[in-house]
CSV table of C-alpha atoms in Angstrom, one decimal:
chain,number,residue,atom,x,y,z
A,1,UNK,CA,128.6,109.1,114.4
A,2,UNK,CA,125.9,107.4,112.5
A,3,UNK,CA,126.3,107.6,108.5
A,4,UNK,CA,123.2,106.4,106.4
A,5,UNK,CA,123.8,105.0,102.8
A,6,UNK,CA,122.0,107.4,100.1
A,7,UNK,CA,119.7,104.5,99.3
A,8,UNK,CA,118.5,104.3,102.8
A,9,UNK,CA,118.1,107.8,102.9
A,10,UNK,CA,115.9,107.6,98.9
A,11,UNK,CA,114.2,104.7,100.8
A,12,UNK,CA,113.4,106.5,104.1
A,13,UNK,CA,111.9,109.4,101.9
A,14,UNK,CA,109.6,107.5,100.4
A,15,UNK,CA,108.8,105.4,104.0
A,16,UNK,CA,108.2,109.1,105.4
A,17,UNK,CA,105.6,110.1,102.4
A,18,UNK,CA,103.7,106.7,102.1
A,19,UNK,CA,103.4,107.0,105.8
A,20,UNK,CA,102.0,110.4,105.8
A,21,UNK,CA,99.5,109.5,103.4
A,22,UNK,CA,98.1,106.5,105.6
A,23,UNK,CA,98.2,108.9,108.7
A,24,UNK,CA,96.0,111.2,106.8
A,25,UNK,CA,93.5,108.4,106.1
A,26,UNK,CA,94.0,106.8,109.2
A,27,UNK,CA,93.0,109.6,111.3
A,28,UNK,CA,90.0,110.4,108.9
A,29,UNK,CA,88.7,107.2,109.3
A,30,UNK,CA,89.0,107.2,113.1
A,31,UNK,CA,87.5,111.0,113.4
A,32,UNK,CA,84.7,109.8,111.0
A,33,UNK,CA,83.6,107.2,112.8
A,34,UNK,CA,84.0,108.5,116.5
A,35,UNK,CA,82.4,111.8,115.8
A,36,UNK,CA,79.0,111.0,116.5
A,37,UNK,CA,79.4,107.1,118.1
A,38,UNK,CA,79.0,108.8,121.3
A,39,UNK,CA,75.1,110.4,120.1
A,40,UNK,CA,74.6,106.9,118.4
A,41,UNK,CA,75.3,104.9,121.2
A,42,UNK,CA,73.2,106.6,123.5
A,43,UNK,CA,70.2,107.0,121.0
A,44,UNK,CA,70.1,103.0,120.1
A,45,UNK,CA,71.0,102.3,124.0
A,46,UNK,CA,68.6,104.9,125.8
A,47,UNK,CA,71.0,105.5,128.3
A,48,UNK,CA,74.0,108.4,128.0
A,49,UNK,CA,76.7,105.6,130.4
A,50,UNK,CA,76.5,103.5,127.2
A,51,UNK,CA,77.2,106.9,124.8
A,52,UNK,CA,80.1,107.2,127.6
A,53,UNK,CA,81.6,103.7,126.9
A,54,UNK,CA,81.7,104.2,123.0
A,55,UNK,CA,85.0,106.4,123.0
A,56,UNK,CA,86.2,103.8,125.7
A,57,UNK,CA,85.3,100.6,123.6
A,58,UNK,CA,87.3,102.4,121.2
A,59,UNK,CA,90.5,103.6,123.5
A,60,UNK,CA,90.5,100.2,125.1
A,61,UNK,CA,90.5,98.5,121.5
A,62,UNK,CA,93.7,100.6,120.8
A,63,UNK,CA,95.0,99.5,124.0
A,64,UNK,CA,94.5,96.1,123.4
A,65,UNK,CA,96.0,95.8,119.9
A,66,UNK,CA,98.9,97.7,120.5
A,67,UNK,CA,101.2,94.5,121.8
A,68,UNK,CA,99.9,91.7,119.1
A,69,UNK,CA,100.9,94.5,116.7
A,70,UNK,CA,103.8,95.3,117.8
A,71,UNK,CA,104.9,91.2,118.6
A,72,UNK,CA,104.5,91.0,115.0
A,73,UNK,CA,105.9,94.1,113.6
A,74,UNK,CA,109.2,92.5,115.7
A,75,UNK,CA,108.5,89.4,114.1
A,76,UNK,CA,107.9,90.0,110.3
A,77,UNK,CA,108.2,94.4,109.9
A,78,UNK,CA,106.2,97.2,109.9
A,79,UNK,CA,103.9,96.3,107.1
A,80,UNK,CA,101.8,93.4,108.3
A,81,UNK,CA,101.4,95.3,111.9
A,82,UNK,CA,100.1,98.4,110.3
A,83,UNK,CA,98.0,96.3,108.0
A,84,UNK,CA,96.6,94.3,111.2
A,85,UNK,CA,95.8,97.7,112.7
A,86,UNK,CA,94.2,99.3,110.0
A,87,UNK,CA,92.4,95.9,108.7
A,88,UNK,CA,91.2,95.3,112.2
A,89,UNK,CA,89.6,98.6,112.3
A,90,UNK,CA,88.1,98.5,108.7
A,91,UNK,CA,86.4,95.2,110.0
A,92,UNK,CA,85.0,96.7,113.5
A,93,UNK,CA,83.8,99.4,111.2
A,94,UNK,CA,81.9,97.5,109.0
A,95,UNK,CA,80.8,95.3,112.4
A,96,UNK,CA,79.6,98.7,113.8
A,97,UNK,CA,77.7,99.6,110.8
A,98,UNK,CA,75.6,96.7,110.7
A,99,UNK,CA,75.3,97.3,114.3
A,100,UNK,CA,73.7,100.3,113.7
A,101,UNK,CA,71.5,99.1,111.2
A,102,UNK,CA,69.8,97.0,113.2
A,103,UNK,CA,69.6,98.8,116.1
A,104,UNK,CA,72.3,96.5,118.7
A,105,UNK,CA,74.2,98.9,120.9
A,106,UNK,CA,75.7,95.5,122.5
A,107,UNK,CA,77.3,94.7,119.0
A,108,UNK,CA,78.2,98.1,118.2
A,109,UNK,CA,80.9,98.6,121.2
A,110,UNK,CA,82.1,95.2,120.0
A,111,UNK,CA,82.6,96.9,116.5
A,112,UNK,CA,83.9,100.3,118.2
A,113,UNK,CA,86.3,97.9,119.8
A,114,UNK,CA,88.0,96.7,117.2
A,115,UNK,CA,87.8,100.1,115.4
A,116,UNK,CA,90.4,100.8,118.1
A,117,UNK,CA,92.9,99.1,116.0
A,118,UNK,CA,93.0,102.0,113.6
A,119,UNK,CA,94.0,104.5,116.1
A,120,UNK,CA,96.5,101.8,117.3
A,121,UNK,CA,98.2,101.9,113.6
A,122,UNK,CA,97.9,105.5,113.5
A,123,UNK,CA,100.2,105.8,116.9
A,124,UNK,CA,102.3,103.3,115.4
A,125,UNK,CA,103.1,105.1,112.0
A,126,UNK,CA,104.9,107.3,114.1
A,127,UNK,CA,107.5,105.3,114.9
A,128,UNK,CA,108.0,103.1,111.4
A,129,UNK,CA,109.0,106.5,110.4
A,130,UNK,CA,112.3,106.4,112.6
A,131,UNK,CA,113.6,103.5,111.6
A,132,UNK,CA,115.4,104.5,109.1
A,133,UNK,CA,115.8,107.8,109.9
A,134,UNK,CA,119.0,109.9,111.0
A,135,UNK,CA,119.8,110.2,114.5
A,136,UNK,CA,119.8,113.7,113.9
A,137,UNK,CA,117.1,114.1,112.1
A,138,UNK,CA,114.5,111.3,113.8
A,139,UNK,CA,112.5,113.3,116.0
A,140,UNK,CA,111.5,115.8,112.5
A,141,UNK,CA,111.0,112.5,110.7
A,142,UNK,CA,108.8,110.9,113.5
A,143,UNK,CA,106.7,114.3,113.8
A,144,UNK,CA,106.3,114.8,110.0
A,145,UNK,CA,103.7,112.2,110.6
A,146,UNK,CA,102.5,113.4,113.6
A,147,UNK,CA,101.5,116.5,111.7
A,148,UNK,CA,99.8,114.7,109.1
A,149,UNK,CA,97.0,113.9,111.6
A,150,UNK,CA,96.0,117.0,111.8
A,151,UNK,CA,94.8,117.2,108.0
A,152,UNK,CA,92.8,114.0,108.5
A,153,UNK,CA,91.3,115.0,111.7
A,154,UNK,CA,90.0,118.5,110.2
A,155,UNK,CA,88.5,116.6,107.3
A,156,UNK,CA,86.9,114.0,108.9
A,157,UNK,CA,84.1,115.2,111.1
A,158,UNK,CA,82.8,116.9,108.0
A,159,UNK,CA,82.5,113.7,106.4
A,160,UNK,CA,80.4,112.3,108.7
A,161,UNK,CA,77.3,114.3,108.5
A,162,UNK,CA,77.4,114.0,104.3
A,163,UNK,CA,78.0,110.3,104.7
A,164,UNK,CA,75.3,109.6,107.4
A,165,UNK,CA,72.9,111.9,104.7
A,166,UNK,CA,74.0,109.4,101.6
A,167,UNK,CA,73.1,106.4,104.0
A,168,UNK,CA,69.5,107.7,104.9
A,169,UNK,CA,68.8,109.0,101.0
A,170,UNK,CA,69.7,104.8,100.5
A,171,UNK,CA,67.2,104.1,103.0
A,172,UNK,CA,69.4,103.0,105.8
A,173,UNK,CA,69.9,104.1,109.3
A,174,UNK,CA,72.1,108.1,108.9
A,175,UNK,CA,74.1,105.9,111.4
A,176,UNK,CA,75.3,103.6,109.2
A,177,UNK,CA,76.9,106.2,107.1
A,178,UNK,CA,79.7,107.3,108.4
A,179,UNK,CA,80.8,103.7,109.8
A,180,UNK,CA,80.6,102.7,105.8
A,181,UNK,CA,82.6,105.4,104.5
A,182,UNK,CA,85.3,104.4,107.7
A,183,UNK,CA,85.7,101.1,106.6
A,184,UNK,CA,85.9,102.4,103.0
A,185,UNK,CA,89.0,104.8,104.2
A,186,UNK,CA,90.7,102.0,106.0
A,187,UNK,CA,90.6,99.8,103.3
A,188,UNK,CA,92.1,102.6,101.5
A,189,UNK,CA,95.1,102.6,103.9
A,190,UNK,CA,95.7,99.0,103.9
A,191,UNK,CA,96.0,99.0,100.0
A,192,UNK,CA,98.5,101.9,100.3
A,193,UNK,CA,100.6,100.4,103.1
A,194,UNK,CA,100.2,97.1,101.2
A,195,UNK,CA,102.1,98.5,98.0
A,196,UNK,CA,103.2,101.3,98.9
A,197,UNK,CA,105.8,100.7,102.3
A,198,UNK,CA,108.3,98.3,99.8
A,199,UNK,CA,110.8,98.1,101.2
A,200,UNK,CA,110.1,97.4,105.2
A,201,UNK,CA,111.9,99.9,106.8
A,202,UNK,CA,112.0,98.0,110.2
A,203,UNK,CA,113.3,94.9,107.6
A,204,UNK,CA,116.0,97.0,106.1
A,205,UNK,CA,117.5,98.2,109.6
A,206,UNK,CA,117.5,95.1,110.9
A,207,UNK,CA,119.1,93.8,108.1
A,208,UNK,CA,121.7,96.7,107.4
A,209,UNK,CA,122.3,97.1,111.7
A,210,UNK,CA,123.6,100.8,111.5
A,211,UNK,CA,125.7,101.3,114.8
A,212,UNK,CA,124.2,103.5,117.6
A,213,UNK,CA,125.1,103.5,121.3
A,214,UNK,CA,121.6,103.6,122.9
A,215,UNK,CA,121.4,104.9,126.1
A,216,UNK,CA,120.0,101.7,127.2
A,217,UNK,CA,119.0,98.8,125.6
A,218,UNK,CA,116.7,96.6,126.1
A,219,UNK,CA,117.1,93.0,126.3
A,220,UNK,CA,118.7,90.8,128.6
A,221,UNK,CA,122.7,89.0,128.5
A,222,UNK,CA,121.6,86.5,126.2
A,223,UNK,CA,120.4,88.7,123.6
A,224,UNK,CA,116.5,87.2,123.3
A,225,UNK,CA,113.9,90.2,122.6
A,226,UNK,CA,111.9,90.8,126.0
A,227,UNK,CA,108.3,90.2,124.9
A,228,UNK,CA,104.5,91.8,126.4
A,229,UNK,CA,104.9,93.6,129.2
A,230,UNK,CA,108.4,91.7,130.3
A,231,UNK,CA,109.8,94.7,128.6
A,232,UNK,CA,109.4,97.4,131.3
A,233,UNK,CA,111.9,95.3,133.3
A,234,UNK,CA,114.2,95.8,130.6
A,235,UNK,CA,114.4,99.0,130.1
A,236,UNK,CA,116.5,101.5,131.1
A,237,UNK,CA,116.5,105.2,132.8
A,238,UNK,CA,115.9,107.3,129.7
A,239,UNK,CA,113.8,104.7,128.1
A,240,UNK,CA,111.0,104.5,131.2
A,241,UNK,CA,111.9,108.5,131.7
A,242,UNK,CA,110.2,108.5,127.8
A,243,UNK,CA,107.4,105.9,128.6
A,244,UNK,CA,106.2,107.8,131.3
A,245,UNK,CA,106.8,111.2,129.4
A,246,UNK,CA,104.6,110.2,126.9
A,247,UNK,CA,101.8,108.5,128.9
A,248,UNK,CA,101.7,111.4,131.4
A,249,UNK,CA,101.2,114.0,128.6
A,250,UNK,CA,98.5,111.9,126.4
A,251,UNK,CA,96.8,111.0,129.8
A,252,UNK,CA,96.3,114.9,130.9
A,253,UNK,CA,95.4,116.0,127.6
A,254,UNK,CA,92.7,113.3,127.8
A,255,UNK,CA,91.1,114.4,131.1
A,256,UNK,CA,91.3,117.8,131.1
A,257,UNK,CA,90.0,117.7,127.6
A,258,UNK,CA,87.1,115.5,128.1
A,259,UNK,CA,85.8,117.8,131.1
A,260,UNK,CA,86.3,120.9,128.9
A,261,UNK,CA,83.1,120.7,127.1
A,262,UNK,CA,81.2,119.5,130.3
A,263,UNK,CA,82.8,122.4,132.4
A,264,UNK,CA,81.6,125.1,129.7
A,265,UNK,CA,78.0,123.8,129.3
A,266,UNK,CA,77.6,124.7,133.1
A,267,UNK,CA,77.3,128.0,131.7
A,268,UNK,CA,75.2,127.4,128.8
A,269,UNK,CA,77.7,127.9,126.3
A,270,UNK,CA,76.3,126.8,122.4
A,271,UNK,CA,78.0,123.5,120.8
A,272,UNK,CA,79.7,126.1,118.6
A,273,UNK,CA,81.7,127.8,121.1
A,274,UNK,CA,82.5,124.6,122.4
A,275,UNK,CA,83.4,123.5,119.0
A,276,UNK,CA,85.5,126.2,118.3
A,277,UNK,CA,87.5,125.4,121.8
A,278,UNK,CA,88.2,122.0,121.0
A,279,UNK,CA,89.1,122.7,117.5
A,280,UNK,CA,91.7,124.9,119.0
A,281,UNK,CA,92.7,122.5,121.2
A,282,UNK,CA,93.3,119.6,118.5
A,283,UNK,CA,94.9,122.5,115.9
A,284,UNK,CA,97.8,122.9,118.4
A,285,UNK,CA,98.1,119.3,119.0
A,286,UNK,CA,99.5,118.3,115.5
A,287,UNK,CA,100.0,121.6,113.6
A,288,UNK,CA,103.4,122.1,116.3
A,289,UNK,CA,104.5,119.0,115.8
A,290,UNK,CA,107.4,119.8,113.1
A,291,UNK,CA,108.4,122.6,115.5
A,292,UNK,CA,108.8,120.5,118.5
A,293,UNK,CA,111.0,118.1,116.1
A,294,UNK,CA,113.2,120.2,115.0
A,295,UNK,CA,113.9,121.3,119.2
A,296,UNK,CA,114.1,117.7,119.9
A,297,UNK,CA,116.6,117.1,117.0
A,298,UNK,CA,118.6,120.4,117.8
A,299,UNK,CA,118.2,121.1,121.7
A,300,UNK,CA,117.6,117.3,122.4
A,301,UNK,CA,115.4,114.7,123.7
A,302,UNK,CA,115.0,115.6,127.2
A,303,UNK,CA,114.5,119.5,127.1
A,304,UNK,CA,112.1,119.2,124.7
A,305,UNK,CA,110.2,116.7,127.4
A,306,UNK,CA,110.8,118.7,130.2
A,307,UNK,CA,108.9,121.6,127.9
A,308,UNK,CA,105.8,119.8,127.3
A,309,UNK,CA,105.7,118.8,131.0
A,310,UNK,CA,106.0,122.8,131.6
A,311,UNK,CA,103.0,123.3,129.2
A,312,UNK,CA,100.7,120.8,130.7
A,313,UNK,CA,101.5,122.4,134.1
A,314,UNK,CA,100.6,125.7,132.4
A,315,UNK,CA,97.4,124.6,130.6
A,316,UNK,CA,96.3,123.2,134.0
A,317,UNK,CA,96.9,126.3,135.7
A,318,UNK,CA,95.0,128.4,132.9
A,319,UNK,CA,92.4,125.9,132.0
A,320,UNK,CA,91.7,124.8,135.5
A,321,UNK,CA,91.2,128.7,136.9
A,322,UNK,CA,89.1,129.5,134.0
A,323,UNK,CA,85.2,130.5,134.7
A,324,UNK,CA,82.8,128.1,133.1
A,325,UNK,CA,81.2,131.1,130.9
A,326,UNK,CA,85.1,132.3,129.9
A,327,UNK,CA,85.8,130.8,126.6
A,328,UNK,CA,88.8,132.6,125.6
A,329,UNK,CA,90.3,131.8,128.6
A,330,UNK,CA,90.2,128.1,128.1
A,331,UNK,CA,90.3,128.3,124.9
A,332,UNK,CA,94.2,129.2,125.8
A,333,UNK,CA,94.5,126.4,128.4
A,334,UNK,CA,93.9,123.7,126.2
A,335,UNK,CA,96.0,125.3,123.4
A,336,UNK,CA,98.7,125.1,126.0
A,337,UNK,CA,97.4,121.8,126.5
A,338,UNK,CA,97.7,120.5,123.2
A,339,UNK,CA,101.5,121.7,122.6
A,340,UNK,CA,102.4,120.2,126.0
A,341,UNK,CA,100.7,117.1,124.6
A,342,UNK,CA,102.5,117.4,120.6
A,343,UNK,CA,106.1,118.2,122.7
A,344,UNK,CA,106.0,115.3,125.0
A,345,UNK,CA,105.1,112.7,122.3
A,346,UNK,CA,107.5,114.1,119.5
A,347,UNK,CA,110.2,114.2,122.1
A,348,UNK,CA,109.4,111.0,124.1
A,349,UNK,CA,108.6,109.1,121.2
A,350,UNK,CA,111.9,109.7,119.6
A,351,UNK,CA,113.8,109.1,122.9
A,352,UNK,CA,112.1,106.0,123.6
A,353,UNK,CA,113.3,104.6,120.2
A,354,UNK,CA,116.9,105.4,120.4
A,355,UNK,CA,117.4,104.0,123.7
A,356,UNK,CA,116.6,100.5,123.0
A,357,UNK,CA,118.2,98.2,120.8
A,358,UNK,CA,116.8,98.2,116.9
A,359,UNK,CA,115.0,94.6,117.4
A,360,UNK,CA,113.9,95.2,120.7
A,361,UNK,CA,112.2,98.9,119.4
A,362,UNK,CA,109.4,97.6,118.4
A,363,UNK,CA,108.5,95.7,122.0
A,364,UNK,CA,109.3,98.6,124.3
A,365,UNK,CA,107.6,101.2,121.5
A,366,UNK,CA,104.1,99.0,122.0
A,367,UNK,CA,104.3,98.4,125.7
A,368,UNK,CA,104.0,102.5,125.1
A,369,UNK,CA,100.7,102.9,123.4
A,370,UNK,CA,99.6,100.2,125.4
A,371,UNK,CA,100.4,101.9,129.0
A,372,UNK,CA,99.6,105.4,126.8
A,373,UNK,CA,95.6,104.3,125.6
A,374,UNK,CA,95.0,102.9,129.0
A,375,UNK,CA,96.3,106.1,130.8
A,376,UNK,CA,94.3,107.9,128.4
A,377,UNK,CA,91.0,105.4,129.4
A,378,UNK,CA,91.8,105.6,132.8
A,379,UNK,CA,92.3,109.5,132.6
A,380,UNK,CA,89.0,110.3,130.7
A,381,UNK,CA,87.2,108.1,133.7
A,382,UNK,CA,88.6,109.2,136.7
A,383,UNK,CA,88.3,113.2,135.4
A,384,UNK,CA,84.9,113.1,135.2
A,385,UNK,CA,85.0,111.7,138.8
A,386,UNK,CA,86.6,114.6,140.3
A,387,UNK,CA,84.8,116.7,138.4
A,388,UNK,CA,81.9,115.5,139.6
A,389,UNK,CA,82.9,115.1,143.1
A,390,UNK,CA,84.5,118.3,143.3
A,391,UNK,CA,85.2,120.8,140.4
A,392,UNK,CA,87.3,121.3,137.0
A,393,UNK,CA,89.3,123.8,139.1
A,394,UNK,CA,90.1,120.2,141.1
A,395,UNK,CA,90.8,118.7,137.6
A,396,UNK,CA,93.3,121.4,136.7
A,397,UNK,CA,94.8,120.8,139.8
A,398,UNK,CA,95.3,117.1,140.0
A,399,UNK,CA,96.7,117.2,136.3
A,400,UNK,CA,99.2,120.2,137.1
A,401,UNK,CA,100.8,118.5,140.4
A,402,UNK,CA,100.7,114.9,138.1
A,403,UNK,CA,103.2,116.5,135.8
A,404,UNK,CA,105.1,118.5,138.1
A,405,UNK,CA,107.6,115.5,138.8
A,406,UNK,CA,107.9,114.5,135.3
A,407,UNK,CA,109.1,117.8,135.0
A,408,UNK,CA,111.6,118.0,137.6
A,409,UNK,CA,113.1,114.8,137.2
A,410,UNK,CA,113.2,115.8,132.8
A,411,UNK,CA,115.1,119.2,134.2
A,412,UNK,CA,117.7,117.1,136.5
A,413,UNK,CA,118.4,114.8,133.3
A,414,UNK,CA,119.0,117.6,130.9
A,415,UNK,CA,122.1,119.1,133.6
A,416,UNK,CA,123.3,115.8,133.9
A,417,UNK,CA,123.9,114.5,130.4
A,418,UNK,CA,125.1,116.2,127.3
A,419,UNK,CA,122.7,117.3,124.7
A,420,UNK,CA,121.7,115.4,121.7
């Protein structure tokens, strides 16, 4: 039994707020600057490959920043890491601005890049808020911020267009708009994180070392942190059983989500309907986060994982069977879709952090985003592969029978341990 101090618990409530508030700028940022980098890239480029690689540029930029951020959240706390994130993609904002406004595609993947690191502090907030949270409470702590990403990701595609408007009545490039007001919002979240996360939460647990029993730590005999991807070899059953979880569900959300919108223009359908599918698809993403916390807390880690396994097997059923010109239909798949996707990284998230050892959490937890953005990279590439090779009903397929194992071995683990 794990008792937490009341001024860990006044400290954790303000951690949980000040996080919140940098998730909702956070994910503005990163929606307001990747809403139209896809049309930019292609315009300043000529070519639609090079609009392809401008969501990539800014997956693999996550990827990338995910373990010097987490090496030095180990080292010094949460603050500096999610400072590095956000500052990093404040500056490959403002790189990507100027990029625009002189017309270098070549310099604005660079800038997309490094914008990565924003999404890379956005997946990382999720975890500084369980570091001081309750055992039995972490999992409604960690998707607390999860949720918070939804507000920022509705308000920040509208942004753009009014931004890239302000930029041309200045007599720059629309373009350069909505990069500006990014690294504006960034900026934003780097002063609140700067002053506002006092104390470190990942400081104060390490300092206060409340007991838990992970499942399994990570870590070898001799007590030194495992560092880079050394870690996998570290950890145990339940934590690679959560590593996977969450990679598997962000990677199928990815591909059958990027193939959506290329599936339903088959049949001519207008950006709006298309608009309104995705919409859906994002809504249920975040706005069941809380829901899928509370589960975690109360029915426990696993269950919860083998549940959003279940609902990426469904959405791929649903999705994948859909006809290009039904729009309801899919509209439902990826719905599906996005709660399997909000269930498996509530759930896995949390798991993964309780079954390492508090100074090895941070490690383990960024080998995770990093093995989660390249799935996600490597996901949104091969799915338009088989789509083009074969079909989005192949696509549904694949991505069901990918997470029918996950959900197996998630529904063996749940009769053989107890509950938590």
């Amino acid at each position: 039994m794990v008792t937490v101090a009341p001024q860990v618990e006044r400290v954790q409530r303000k951690v949980v707020r000040v996080l919140t508030g940098t998730q909702i700028l956070g994910s503005a940022a990163v929606t307001i600057g990747l809403a139209f980098s896809t049309l930019i890239a292609a315009s300043l480029s000529g070519s639609e490959a090079v609009g392809g690689l401008a969501q990539t540029a800014a997956v693999a930029g996550a990827a990338v920043l995910a373990l010097p951020g987490a090496r030095l959240a180990q080292r010094s706390g949460r603050r500096p890491a999610l400072i590095l994130g956000y500052g990093m993609g404040g500056l490959g904002a403002l790189i990507a601005a100027v990029a625009v406004g002189f017309g270098l595609w070549q310099v604005l993947l660079v800038g997309l890049l490094l914008f990565g690191g924003a999404s890379s502090a956005n997946y990382a907030a999720r975890y500084a808020a369980t570091d001081l949270a309750h055992p039995q409470r972490r999992a409604r702590e960690l998707s607390r911020v999860v949720w918070a990403a939804m507000i920022g990701a509705i308000i920040g595609p509208n942004l753009a267009d009014p931004a890239g408007r302000a930029a041309a009545s200045l007599g720059l490039p629309a373009g350069v708009g909505p990069f500006l007001l990014a690294a504006v919002v960034l900026g934003a979240a780097v002063l609140v994180i700067q002053f506002g996360l006092r104390p470190d939460p990942l400081v104060v647990v390490k300092s206060t070392r409340p007991v838990e029993s992970p499942d399994c730590c990570a870590g070898g005999a001799s007590g030194e942190s495992p560092r880079g991807l050394k870690v996998w070899a570290t950890l145990g059953p339940m934590a690679r059983l959560a590593l996977v979880g969450v990679t598997l569900c962000h990677t199928a959300m990815v591909g059958l989500m990027s193939m959506t919108p290329v599936h339903m223009n088959h049949a001519g359908s207008s950006l709006r309907v298309v608009g309104i599918v995705i919409s859906l698809h994002v809504a249920a993403m975040y706005a069941a986060s809380p829901l899928f916390g509370w589960m975690a807390d109360r029915l426990g880690r696993v269950p919860v994982l083998a549940i959003g396994a279940s609902l990426v097997v469904a959405a791929s059923g649903v999705a994948g069977m859909a006809p290009s010109h039904d729009a309801p239909q899919l509209a439902a798949g990826l719905a599906l879709l996005g709660f399997g996707w909000s269930a498996g990284m509530v759930a896995g998230s949390a798991l993964l952090t309780e079954s390492v050892r508090v100074e090895d959490r941070p490690a383990a937890q960024g080998l995770s985003d990093l093995v989660m953005n390249v799935g996600a990279a490597v996901g949104g590439a091969v799915s338009g592969v088989v789509v083009t090779a074969w079909s989005y009903a192949a696509l549904g397929l694949i991505v069901g029978f990918t997470a029918l194992p996950l959900l197996v071995v998630c529904l063996f683990a749940s009769l053989r341990r107890p509950v938590r």
